[in-house]
Coordinates of C-alpha atoms and ligand atoms in Angstrom, one line a residue:
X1 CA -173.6 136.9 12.4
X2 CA -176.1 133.9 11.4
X3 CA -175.2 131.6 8.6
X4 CA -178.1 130.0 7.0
X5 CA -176.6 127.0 6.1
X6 CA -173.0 126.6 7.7
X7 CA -172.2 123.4 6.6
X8 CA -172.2 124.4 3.0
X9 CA -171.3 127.8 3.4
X10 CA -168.4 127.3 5.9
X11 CA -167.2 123.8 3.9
X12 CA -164.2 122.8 4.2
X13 CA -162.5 123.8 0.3
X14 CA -161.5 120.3 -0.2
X15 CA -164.4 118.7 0.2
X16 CA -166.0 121.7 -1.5
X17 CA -164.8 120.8 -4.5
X18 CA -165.2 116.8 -4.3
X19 CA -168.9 117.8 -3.9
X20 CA -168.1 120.3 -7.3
X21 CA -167.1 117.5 -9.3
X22 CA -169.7 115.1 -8.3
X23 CA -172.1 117.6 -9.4
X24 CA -170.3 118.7 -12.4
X25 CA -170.4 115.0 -13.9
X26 CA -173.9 114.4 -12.7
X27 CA -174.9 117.9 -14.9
X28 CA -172.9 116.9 -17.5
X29 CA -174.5 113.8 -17.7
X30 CA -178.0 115.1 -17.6
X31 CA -177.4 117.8 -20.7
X32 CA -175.6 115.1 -23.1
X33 CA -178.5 113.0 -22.5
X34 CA -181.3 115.1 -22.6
X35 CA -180.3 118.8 -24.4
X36 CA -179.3 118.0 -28.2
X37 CA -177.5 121.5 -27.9
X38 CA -175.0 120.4 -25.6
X39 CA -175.0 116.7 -27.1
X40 CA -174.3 118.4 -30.5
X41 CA -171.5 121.2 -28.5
X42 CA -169.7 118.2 -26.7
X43 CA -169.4 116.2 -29.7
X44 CA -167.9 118.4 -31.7
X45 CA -165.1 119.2 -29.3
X46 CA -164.6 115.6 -28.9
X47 CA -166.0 115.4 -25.4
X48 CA -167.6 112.8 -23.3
X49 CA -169.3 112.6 -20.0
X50 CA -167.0 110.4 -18.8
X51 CA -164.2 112.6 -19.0
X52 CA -164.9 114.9 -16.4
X53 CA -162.1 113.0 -13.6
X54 CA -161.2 116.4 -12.5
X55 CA -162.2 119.8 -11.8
X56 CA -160.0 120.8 -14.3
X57 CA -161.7 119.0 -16.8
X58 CA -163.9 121.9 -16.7
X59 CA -161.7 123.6 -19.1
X60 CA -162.6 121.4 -21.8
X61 CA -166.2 121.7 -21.7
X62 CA -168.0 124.1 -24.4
X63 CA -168.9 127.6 -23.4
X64 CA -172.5 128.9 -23.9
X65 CA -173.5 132.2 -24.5
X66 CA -176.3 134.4 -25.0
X67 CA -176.5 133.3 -28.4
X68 CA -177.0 129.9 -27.8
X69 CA -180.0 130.9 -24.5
X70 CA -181.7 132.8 -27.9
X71 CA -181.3 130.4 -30.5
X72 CA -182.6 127.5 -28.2
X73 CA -185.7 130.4 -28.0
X74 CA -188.0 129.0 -26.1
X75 CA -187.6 126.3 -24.3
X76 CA -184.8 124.4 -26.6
X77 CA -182.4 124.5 -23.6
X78 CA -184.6 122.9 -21.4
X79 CA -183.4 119.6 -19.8
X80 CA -187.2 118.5 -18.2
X81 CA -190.4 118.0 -19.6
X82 CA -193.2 121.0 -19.0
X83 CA -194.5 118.6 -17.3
X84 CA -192.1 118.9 -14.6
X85 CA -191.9 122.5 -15.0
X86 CA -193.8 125.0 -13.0
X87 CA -192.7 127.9 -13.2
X88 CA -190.8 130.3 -16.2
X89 CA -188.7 132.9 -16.2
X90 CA -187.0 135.0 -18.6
X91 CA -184.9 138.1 -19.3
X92 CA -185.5 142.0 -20.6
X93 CA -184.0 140.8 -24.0
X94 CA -183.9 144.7 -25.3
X95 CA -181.4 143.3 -27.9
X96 CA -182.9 140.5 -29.3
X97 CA -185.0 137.2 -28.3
X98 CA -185.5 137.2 -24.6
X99 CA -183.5 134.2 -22.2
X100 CA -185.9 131.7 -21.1
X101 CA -185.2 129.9 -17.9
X102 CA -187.3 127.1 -16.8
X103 CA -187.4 125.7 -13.0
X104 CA -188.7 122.4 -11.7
X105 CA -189.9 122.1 -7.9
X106 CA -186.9 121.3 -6.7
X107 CA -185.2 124.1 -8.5
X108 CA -188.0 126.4 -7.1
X109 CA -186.7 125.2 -3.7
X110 CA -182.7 125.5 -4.4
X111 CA -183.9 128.7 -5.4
X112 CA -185.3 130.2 -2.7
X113 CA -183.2 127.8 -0.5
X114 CA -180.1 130.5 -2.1
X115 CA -181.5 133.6 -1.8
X116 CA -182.7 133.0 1.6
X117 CA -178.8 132.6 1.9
X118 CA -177.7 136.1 0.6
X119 CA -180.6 137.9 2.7
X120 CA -179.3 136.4 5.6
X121 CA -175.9 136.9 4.6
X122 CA -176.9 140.9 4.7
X123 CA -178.7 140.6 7.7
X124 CA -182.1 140.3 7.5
X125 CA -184.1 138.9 10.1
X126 CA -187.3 137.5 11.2
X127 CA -188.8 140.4 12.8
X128 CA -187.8 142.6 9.8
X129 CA -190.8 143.7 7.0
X130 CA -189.4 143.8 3.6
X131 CA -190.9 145.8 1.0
X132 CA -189.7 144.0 -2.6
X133 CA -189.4 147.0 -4.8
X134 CA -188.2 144.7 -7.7
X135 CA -190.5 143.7 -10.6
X136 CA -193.0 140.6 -10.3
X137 CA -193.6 139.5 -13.6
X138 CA -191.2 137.6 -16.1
X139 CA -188.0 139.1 -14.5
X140 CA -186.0 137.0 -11.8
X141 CA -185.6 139.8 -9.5
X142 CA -189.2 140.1 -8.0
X143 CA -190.3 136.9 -7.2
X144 CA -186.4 135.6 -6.1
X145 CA -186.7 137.4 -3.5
X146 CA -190.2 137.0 -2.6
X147 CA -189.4 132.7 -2.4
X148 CA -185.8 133.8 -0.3
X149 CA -187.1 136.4 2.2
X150 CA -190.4 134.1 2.7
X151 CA -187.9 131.4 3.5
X152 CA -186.0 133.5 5.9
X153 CA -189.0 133.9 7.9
X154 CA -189.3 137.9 7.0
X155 CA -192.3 139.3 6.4
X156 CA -192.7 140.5 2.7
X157 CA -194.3 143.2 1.0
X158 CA -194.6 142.1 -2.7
X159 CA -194.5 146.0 -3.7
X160 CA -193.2 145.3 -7.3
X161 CA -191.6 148.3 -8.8
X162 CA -193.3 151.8 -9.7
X163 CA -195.9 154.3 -8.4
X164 CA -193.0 155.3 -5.7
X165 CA -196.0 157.7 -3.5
X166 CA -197.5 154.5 -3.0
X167 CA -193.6 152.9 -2.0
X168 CA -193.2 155.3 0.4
X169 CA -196.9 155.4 2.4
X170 CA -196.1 151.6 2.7
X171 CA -193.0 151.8 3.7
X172 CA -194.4 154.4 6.4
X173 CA -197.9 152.7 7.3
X174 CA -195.9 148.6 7.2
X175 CA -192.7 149.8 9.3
X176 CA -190.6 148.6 6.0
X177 CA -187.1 148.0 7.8
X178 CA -185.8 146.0 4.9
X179 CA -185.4 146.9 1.0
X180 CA -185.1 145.6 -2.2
X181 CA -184.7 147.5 -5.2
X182 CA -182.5 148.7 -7.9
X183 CA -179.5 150.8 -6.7
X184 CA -180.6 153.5 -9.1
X185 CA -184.5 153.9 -8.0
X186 CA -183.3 152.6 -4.0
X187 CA -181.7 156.1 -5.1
X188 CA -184.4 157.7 -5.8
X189 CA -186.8 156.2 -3.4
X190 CA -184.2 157.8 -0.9
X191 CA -184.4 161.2 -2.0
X192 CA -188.6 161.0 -2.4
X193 CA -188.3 160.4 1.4
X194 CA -185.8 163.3 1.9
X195 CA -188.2 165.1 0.4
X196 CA -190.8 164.3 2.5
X197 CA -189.0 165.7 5.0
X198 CA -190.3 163.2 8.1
X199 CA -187.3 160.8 8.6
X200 CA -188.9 159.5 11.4
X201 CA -191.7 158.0 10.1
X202 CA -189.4 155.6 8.2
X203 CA -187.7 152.3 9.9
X204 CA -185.4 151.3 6.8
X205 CA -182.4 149.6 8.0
X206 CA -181.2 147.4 5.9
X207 CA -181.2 147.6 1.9
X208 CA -180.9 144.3 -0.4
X209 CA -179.5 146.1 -4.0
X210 CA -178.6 144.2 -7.2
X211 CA -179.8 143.4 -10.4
X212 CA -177.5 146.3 -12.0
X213 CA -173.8 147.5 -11.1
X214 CA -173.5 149.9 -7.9
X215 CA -170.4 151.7 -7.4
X216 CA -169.2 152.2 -3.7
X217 CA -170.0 155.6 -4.6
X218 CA -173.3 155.1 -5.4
X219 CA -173.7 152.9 -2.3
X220 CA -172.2 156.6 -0.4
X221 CA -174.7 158.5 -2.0
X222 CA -177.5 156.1 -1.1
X223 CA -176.6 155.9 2.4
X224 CA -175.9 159.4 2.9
X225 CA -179.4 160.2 2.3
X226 CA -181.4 157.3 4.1
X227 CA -180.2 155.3 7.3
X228 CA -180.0 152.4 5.5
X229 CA -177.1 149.6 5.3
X230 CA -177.1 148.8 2.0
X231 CA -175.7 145.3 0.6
X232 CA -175.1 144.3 -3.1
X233 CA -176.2 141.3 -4.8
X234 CA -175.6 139.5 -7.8
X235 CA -177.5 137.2 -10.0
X236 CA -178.8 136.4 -13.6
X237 CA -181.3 134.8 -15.4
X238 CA -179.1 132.5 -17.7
X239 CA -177.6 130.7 -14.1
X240 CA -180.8 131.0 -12.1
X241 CA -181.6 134.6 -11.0
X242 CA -180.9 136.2 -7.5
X243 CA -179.3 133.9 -5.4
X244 CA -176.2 133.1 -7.0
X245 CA -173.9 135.9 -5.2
X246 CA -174.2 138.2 -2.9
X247 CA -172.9 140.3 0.1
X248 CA -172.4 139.2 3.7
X249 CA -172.0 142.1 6.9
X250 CA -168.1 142.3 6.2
X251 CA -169.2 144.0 2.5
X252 CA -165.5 142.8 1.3
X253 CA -167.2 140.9 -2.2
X254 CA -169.8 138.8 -2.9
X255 CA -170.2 134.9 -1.6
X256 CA -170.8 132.6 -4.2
X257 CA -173.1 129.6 -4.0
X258 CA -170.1 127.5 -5.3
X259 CA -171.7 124.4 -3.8
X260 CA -174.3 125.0 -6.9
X261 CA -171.9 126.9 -9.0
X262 CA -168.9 126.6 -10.5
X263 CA -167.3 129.8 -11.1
X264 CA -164.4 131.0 -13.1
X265 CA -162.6 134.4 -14.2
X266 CA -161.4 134.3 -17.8
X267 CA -159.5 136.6 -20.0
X268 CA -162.1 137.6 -22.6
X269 CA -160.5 138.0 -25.4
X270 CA -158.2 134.2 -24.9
X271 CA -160.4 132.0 -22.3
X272 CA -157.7 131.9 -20.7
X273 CA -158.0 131.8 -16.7
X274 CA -156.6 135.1 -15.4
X275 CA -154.8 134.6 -11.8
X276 CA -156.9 135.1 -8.9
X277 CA -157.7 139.0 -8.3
X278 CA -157.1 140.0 -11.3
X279 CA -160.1 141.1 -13.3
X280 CA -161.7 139.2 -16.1
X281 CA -165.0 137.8 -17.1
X282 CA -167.0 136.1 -15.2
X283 CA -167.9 132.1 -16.1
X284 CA -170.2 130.0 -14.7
X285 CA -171.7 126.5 -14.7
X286 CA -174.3 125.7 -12.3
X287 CA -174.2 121.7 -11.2
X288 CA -177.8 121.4 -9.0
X289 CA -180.4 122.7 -11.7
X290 CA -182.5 120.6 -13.5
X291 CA -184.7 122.0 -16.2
X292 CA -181.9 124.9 -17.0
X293 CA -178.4 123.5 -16.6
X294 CA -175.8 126.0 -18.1
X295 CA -172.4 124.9 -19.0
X296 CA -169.7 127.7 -18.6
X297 CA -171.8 130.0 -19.3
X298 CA -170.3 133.8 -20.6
X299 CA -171.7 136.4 -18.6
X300 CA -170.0 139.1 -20.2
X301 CA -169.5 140.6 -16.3
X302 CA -166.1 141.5 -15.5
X303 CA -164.7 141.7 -11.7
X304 CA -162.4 140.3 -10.2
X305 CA -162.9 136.5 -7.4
X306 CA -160.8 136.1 -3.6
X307 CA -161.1 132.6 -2.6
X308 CA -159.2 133.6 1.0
X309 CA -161.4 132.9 4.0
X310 CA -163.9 135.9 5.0
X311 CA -164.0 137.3 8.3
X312 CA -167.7 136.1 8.4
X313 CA -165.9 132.6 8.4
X314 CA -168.1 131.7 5.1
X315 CA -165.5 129.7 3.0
X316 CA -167.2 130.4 -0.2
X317 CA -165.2 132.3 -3.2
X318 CA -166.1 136.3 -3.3
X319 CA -166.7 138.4 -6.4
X320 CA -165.3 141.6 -6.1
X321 CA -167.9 144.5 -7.7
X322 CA -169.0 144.2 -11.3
X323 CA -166.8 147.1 -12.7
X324 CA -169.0 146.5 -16.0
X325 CA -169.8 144.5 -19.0
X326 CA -168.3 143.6 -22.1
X327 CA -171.0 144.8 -23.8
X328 CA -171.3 148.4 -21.9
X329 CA -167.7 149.2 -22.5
X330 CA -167.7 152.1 -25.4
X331 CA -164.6 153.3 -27.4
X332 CA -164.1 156.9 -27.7
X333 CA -160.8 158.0 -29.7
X334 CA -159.6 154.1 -29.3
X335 CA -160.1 154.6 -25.6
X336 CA -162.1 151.5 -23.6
X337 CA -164.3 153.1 -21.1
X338 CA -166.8 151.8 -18.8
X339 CA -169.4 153.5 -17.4
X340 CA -168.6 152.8 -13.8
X341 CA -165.3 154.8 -14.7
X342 CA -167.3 157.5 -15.1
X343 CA -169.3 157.2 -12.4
X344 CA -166.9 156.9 -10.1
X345 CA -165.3 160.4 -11.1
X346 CA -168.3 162.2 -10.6
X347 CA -169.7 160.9 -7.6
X348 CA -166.5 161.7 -5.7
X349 CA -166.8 165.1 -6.6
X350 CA -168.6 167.6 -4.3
X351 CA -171.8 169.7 -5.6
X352 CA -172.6 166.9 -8.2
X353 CA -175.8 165.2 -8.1
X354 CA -175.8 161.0 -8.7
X355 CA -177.8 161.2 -11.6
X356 CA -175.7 161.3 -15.0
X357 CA -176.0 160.1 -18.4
X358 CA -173.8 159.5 -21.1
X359 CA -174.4 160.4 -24.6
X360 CA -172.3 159.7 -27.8
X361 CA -172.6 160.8 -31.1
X362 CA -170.7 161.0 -34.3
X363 CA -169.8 164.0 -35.9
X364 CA -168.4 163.8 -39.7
X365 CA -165.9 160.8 -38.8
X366 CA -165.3 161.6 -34.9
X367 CA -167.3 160.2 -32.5
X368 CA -168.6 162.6 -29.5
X369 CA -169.2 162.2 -25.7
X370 CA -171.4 163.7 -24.1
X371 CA -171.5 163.8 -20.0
X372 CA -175.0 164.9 -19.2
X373 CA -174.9 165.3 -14.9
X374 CA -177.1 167.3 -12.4
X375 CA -175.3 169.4 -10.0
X376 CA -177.0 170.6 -6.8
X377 CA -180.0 173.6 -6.9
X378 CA -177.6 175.9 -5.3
X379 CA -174.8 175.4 -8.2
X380 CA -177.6 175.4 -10.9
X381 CA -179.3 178.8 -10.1
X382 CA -176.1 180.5 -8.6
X383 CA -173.6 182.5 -10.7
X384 CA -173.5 181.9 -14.2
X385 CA -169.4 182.1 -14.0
X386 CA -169.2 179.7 -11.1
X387 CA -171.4 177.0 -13.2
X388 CA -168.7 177.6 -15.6
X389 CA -165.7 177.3 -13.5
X390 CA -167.9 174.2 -11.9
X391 CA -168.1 173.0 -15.6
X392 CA -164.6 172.9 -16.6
X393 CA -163.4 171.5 -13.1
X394 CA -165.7 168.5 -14.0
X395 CA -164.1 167.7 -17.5
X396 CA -160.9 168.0 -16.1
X397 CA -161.5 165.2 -13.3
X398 CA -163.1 163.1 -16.1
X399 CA -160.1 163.8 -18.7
X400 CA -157.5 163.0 -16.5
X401 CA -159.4 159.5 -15.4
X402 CA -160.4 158.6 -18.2
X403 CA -157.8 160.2 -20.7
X404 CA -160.6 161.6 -23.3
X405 CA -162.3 164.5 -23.0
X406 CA -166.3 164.6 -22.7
X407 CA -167.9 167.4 -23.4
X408 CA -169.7 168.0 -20.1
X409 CA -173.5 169.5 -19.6
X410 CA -174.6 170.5 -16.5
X411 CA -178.5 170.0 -16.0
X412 CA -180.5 170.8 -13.9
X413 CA -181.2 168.9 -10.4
X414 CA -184.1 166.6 -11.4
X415 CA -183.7 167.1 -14.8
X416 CA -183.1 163.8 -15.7
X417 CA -184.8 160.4 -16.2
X418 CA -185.7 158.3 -13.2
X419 CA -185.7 154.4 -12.9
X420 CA -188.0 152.3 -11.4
X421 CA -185.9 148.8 -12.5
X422 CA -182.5 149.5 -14.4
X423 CA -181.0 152.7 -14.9
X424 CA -179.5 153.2 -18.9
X425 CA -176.6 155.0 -18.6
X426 CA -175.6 155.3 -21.8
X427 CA -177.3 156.1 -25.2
X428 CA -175.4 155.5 -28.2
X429 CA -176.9 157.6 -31.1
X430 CA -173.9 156.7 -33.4
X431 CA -174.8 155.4 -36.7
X432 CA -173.6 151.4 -37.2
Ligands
LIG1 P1 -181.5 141.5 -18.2 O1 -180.9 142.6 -17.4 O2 -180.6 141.1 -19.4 O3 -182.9 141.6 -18.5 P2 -181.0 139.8 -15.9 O4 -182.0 140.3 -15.0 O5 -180.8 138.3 -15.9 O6 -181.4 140.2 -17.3 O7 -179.7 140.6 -15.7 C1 -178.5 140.0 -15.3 C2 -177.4 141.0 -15.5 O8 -177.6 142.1 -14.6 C3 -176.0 140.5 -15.1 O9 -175.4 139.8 -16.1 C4 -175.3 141.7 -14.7 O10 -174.8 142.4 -15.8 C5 -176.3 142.6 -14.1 N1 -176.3 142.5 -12.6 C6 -177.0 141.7 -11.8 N2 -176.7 141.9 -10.5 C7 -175.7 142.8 -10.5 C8 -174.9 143.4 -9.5 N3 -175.0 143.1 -8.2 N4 -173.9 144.3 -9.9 C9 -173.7 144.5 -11.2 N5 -174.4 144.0 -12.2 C10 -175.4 143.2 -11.9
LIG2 ZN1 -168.2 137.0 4.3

């Protein structure tokens, strides 16, 4: 197993975290001086620079949040002149201003310096073609990988998302052995080439996933359909893009770049830090970037983080799975439920196809929910009263999970709305 760079991803946790605080105070330094957001955010909490001694110092450092990424809309949370900048980035924003992230040269190179990490980390190799299935555009995901796998030596396919006929006659006519996509339309890429019917004329072996949560039974279904390995990764706009996290070949967590961030699980609700393993929200503050620092920044991700050595012999902290948001959770009848939960439920059952989509409504003063699912052609044209018994057997599994009952629809096999970039699981028609 290669490590791309083993003296900072095999460190020594000591001297880990001396380098940690050296960058910590040189970041905190840089944002005082130069971002009057974070000038204004220390000062009122009484803070200084100079009091950073220790990495638990970190504690008393402001969070930021989305908020603060949209009110600084657009480049008020930059910490280098445009003139230093060359390149911007920014997020979806579907609710809302979008997040702007700006990068320098050298942040261009830490960036592509970190992904080139996590590809490797998967597996990916010289002689492999990769076949970026992410958008190019103003998203992180396309061109993050198209800096990290050029670094890695790969050759790359800049594919961007969409017009999947096209995906796969590349992916046939280039020998594609490596890609990178969305779980959800990796998912549906797969079963385009099912279709097709000619797994030979494919070479896929390895795929790099991320950008959205991917349940291990997701990654089952994927892999069931295409000989692929498939790998998850983690990143976001606010702390860079890809690169941040990702999976190595053990597939127990993600490795974070902790030499560049600093990352902490908190209890959401207090701040508190939750004990290690435990699940809470994710926190980070990178400590290398120059026109975007981000102080403990909120992602609203929740999982869970190991910091015991990996088999791979990488020394890094690992994030366990995102099991969601804190903004996808939804209350039925007082009930928190995330929509991994449900995924998780129906993907383990036989007959059902991975495609599912959760609706809730209000009736009078209750709210309703809705699990919309295909089930295979075989179930969906068969008996009437076996689609039924099929029916109730799903709501069951679901109620006793989840402890609510959904009302569940069973649809037909591609019935539902494919993805090219981030599948929306859940629609919430409720009045606010
Ligand atoms: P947006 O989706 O808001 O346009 P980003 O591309 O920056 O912007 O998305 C970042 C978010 O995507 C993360 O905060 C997280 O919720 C989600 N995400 C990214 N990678 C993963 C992953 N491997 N597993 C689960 N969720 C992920
Ligand atoms: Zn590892």
């Amino acid at each position: 197993m290669r490590i791309w760079d083993a003296p900072h991803e095999t460190m020594d946790r000591e001297q880990l975290r001396a380098l940690q605080l050296e960058r910590l105070r040189a970041t905190v330094t840089r944002v005082c001086e130069r971002v009057p957001h974070y000038r204004a955010r220390l000062a009122e909490l009484g803070a200084e620079p100079g009091d950073v001694r220790d990495l638990d110092d970190l504690g008393r450092l402001p969070f930021t949040t989305k908020t603060d990424f949209r009110d600084g809309y657009p480049y008020g949370l930059f910490a280098s002149p445009l003139t230093e900048v060359v390149e911007v980035h920014s997020s979806s924003g579907t609710t809302g201003k979008p997040v702007v992230a700006g990068f320098t040269r050298r942040d261009l190179e830490t960036w592509a310096e970190l992904v080139c990490r996590v590809a490797v980390m998967a597996g990916v190799r010289e002689d492999d073609v990769a076949q970026v299935s992410f958008g190019y555009g103003m998203f992180t995901g396309g061109f993050g990988l198209h800096y990290g796998l050029q670094r890695a030596g790969v050759t790359v396919l800049p594919m961007s998302a969409g017009n999947t006929a096209r995906q796969l006659q590349f992916m046939q006519d280039f020998g594609t052995t490596v890609l990178v996509a969305t779980p959800s339309y990796a998912l549906y890429l797969a079963e385009s080439m099912q279709e097709l019917g000619t797994p030979d004329a494919f070479r896929l072996r390895l795929g790099l996933f991320g950008a959205e949560a991917c349940s291990e039974e997701m990654r089952r279904q994927i892999e069931s359909r295409i000989p692929i390995r498939a790998t998850d990764n983690y990143g976001l706009t606010e702390v860079m893009g890809p690169g941040v996290a990702g999976e190595c070949e053990c597939r127990s967590g993600m490795h974070v770049a902790e030499d560049h961030f600093i990352v902490e699980v908190l209890d959401p609700a207090t701040g508190a830090t939750v004990p290690e393993g435990e699940v809470g929200e994710l926190v980070f503050t990178s400590i290398t970037r120059e026109c975007s620092p981000v102080l403990r920044y909120r992602t609203r991700d929740l999982c869970s983080l190991t910091t015991a050595r990996c088999a791979c012999g990488r020394t890094t902290a690992r994030m366990g799975r995102i099991v969601g948001r804190t903004d996808d959770m939804f209350i039925i009848s007082g009930v928190n439920i995330f929509p991994s939960a449900v995924e998780r439920v129906l993907f383990s059952i036989e007959g059902i196809e991975p495609h599912y989509r959760i609706v809730l409504g209000r009736k009078g003063a209750l709210d309703t929910f809705e699990v919309q699912v295909e089930v295979t052609e075989e179930l969906f044209n068969g008996w009437m009263d076996d689609l039924r018994a099929f029916e109730r057997l799903v709501t069951e599994r679901l109620r006793s999970a989840l402890l609510v009952r959904p009302k569940v629809k069973l649809v037909e096999p591609g019935s539902l709305e494919r993805t090219e970039g981030k599948a929306r699981r859940v629609i919430d028609e409720r009045p606010r």
